[in-house]
XYZ file of C-alpha atoms in Angstrom:
293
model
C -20.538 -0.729 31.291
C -16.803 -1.976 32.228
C -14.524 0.701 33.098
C -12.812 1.081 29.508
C -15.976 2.029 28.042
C -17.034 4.062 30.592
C -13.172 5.840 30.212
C -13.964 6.145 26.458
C -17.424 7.887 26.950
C -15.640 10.592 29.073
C -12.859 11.034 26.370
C -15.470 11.445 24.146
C -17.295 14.276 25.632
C -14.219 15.930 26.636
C -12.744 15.876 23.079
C -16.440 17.268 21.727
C -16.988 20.013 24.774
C -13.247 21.005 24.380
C -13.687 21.647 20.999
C -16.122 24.580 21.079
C -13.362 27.025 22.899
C -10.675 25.299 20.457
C -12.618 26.534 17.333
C -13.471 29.781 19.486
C -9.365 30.592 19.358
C -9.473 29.846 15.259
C -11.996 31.208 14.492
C -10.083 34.903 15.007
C -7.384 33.501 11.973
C -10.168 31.502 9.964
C -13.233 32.841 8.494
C -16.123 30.246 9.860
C -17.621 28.775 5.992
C -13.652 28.474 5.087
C -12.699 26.314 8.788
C -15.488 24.217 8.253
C -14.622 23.377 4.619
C -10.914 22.431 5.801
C -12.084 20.736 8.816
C -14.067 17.917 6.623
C -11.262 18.449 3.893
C -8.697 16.930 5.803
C -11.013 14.810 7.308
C -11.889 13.003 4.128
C -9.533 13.647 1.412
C -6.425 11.704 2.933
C -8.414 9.032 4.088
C -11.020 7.896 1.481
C -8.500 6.237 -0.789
C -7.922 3.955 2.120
C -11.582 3.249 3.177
C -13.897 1.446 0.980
C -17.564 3.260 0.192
C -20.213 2.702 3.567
C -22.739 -0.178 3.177
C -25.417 2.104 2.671
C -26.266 4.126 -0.451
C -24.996 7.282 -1.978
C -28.210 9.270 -0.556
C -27.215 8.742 2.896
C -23.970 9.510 2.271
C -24.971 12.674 1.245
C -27.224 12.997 3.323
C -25.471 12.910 6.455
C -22.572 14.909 4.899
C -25.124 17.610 4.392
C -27.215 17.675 7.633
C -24.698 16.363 10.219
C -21.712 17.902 8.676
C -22.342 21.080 6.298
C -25.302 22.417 8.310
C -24.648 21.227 11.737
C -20.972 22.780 11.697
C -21.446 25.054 9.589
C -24.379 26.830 11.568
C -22.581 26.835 14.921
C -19.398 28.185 13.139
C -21.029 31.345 11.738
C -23.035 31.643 14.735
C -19.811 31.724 17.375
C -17.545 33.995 14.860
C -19.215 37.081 16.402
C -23.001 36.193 17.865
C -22.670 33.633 20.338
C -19.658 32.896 23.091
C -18.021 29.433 22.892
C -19.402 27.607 26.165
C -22.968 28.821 25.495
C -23.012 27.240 22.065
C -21.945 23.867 23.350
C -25.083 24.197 25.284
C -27.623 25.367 22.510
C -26.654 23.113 20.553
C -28.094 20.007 22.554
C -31.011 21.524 21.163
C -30.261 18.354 18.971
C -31.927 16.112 21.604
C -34.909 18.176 21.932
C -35.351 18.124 18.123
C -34.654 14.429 17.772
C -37.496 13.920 20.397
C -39.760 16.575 18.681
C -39.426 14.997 15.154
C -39.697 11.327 16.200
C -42.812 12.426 17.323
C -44.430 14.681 14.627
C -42.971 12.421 11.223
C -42.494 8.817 12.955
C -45.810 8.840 15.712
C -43.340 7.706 18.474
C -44.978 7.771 21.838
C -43.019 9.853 24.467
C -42.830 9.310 28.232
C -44.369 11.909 30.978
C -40.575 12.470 31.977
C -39.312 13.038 28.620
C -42.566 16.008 27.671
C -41.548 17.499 31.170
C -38.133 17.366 29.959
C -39.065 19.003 26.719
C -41.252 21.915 29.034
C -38.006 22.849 30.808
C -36.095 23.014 28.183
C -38.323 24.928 25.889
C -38.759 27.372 29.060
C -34.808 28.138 29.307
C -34.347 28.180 25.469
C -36.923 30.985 25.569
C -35.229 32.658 28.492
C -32.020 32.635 26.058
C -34.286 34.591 23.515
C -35.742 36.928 25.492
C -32.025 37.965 27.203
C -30.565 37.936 23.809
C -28.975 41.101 22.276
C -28.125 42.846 25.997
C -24.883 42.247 25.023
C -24.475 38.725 27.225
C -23.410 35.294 25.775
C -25.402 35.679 22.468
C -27.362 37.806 20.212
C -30.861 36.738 18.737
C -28.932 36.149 15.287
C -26.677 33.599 17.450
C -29.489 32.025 19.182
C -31.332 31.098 15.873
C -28.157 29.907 13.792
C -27.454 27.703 16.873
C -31.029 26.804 16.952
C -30.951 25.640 13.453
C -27.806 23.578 14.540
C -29.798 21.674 16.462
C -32.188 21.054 13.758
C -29.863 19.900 11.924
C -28.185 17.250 13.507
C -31.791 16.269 15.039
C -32.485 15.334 10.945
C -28.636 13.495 11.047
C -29.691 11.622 14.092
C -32.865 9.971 12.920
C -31.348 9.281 9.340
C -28.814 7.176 11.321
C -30.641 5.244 13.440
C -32.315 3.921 10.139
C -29.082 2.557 8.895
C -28.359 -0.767 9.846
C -25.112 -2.187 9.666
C -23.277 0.342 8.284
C -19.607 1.479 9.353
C -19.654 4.342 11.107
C -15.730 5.479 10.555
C -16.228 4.570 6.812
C -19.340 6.520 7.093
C -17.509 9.865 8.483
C -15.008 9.483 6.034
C -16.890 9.740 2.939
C -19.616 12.062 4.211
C -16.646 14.601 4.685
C -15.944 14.847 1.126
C -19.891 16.453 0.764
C -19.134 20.187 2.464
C -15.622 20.933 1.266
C -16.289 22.167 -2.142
C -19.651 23.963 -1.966
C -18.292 25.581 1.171
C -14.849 26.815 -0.241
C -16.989 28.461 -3.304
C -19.097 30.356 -1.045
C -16.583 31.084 1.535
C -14.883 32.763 -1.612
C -17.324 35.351 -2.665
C -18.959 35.639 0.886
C -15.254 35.530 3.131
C -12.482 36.284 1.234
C -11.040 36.386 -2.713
C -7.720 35.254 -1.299
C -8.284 31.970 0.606
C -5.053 30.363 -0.015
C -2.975 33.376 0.722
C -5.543 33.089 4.144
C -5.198 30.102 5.286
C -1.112 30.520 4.374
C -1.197 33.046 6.921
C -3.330 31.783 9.514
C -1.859 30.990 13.079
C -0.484 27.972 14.942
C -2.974 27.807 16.433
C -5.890 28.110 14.186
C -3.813 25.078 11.999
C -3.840 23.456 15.349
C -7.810 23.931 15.977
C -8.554 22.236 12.444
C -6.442 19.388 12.850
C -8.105 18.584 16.407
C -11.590 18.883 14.665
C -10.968 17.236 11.658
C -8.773 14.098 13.839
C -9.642 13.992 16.869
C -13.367 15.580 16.866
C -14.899 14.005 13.267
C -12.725 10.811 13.316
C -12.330 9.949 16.764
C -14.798 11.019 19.152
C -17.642 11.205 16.943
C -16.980 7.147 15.981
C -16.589 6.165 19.245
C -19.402 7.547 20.200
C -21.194 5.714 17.606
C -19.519 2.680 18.640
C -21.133 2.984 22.423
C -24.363 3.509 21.443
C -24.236 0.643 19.726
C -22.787 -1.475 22.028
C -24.825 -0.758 25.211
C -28.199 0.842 25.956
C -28.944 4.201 25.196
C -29.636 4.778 28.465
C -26.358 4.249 29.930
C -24.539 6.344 27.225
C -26.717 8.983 26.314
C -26.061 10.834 30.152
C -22.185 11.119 29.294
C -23.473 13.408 26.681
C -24.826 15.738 29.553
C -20.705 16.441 30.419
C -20.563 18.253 26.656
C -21.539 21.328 27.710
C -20.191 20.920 31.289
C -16.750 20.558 29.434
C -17.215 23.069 26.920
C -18.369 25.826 29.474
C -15.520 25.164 31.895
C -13.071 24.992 28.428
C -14.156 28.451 27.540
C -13.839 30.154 30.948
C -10.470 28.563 31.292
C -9.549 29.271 27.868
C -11.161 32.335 27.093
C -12.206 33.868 29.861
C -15.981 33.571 28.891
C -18.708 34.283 31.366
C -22.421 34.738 31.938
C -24.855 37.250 33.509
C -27.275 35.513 36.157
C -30.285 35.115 33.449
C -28.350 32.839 31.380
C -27.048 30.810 34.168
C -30.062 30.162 34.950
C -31.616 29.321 31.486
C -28.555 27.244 31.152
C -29.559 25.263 34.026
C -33.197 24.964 33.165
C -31.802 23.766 29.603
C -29.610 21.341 31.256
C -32.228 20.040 33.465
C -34.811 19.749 30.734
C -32.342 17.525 28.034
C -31.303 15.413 31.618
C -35.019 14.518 31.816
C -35.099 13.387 28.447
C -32.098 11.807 27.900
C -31.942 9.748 31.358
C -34.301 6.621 31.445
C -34.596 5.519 34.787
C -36.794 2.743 34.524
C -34.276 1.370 31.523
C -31.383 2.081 33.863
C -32.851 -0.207 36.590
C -34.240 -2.972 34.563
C -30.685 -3.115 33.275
C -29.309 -3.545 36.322
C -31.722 -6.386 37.475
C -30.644 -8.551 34.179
């Protein structure tokens, strides 16, 4: 990879781990259905009059909107309001590789290295460590743990519907799936959050307009397409490490930020997670034969 890309990568998951302690601070203005309907509000509604329809068909559209967007977002939103700190979610939520891995398998018979199951061992072995610490009043509860879980799940779904479309533009893509969550999210936001949204959001902080702009701009639009883009471009095995710095970026954000820390059981299930998603996501044998070509 040539130096710009490799710069892009780490913009990339700095933008994505940054955002977790970002939406942390809005989250205290902004009710979590209510940010995540604004977040893909502004991320579509200004835009898609500009952008033609993706090459793909409405289905995926929707489907992505709902998966990657709605219930991916969604999920960790309600799950860091009051269950789960900011840095620890950026790290449960790489569940997403484990799932991707797990699903591939189960609906798609894909054959799985020895490194990657040993990766998925680990990992299961420090996501069950999170469980069993839950609720001592550390980084998240058991109701935290499972919405993040289902995060994971989630975007695991998102992630194999996109690698089976071809072709497609992935900007374009983000654009119109954005318009899916809005509306089914502001109705229940209103008779699960508040009967007053727009005298809410009228009153909401600096700050909190601040955090939706940087997810809906930077976060959906940006980093999330060029992402795309360099997965795409080069082999997965040279980009998909970067994604490792995520939760690096989104732990150190929230104990710079927030002040967020962690008892010695979840550092060290956050290290056997971490070690378990390297395993799978680093191909050494892809990495070398790359390098011989």
């Amino acid at each position: 990879m040539p130096i710009h890309s490799i710069l892009k990568a780490l913009a990339c998951v700095f933008i994505i781990g940054m955002a977790y302690p970002i939406v942390k601070l809005a989250l205290s203005d902004v009710p979590p259905l209510m940010l995540t309907a604004m977040r893909y509000a502004l991320a579509s509604i200004p835009f898609v009059w500009f952008f033609p329809f993706p090459k793909t068909s409405v289905w995926n559209v929707v489907l992505i909107g709902v998966f990657l967007q709605l219930l991916t977002t969604g999920l960790v939103y309600l799950a860091m309001r009051t269950d789960a700190q900011a840095g620890i979610a950026s790290l449960l939520v790489q569940s997403q590789v484990i799932f991707t891995l797990i699903f591939s398998i189960c609906f798609f018979a894909e054959k799985i290295s020895w490194q990657q199951l040993v990766g998925l061992l680990i990992a299961a072995a420090g996501f069950t460590l999170f469980f069993i610490d839950a609720d001592k009043g550390g980084a998240t509860t058991q109701k935290g743990f499972l919405l993040l879980m289902g995060s994971g799940m989630a975007w695991a779904i998102a992630n194999l519907a996109l690698k089976r479309m071809r072709g497609v533009n992935l900007f374009h893509l983000m654009v119109w799936a954005s318009l899916v969550p809005p509306i089914p999210l502001f109705v229940l936001s209103y008779f699960l959050e508040t009967r007053k949204p727009i005298q809410h959001l009228l009153e909401a902080s600096s700050i909190a307009w601040g955090a939706i702009l940087y997810q809906s701009l930077f976060l959906t639009l940006l980093a999330y397409v060029w992402w795309g883009d360099l997965i795409r471009r080069y082999s997965a095995a040279f980009v998909a490490p970067f994604g490792l710095l995520v939760p690096v970026f989104g732990l150190m954000g929230s104990w710079v930020i927030l002040g967020e820390s962690m008892d010695a059981m979840e550092w060290g299930a956050s290290l056997l997670v971490f070690i378990g998603i390297a395993f799978c996501v680093i191909n050494v044998q892809a990495i070398e034969a790359q390098a011989r070509q």
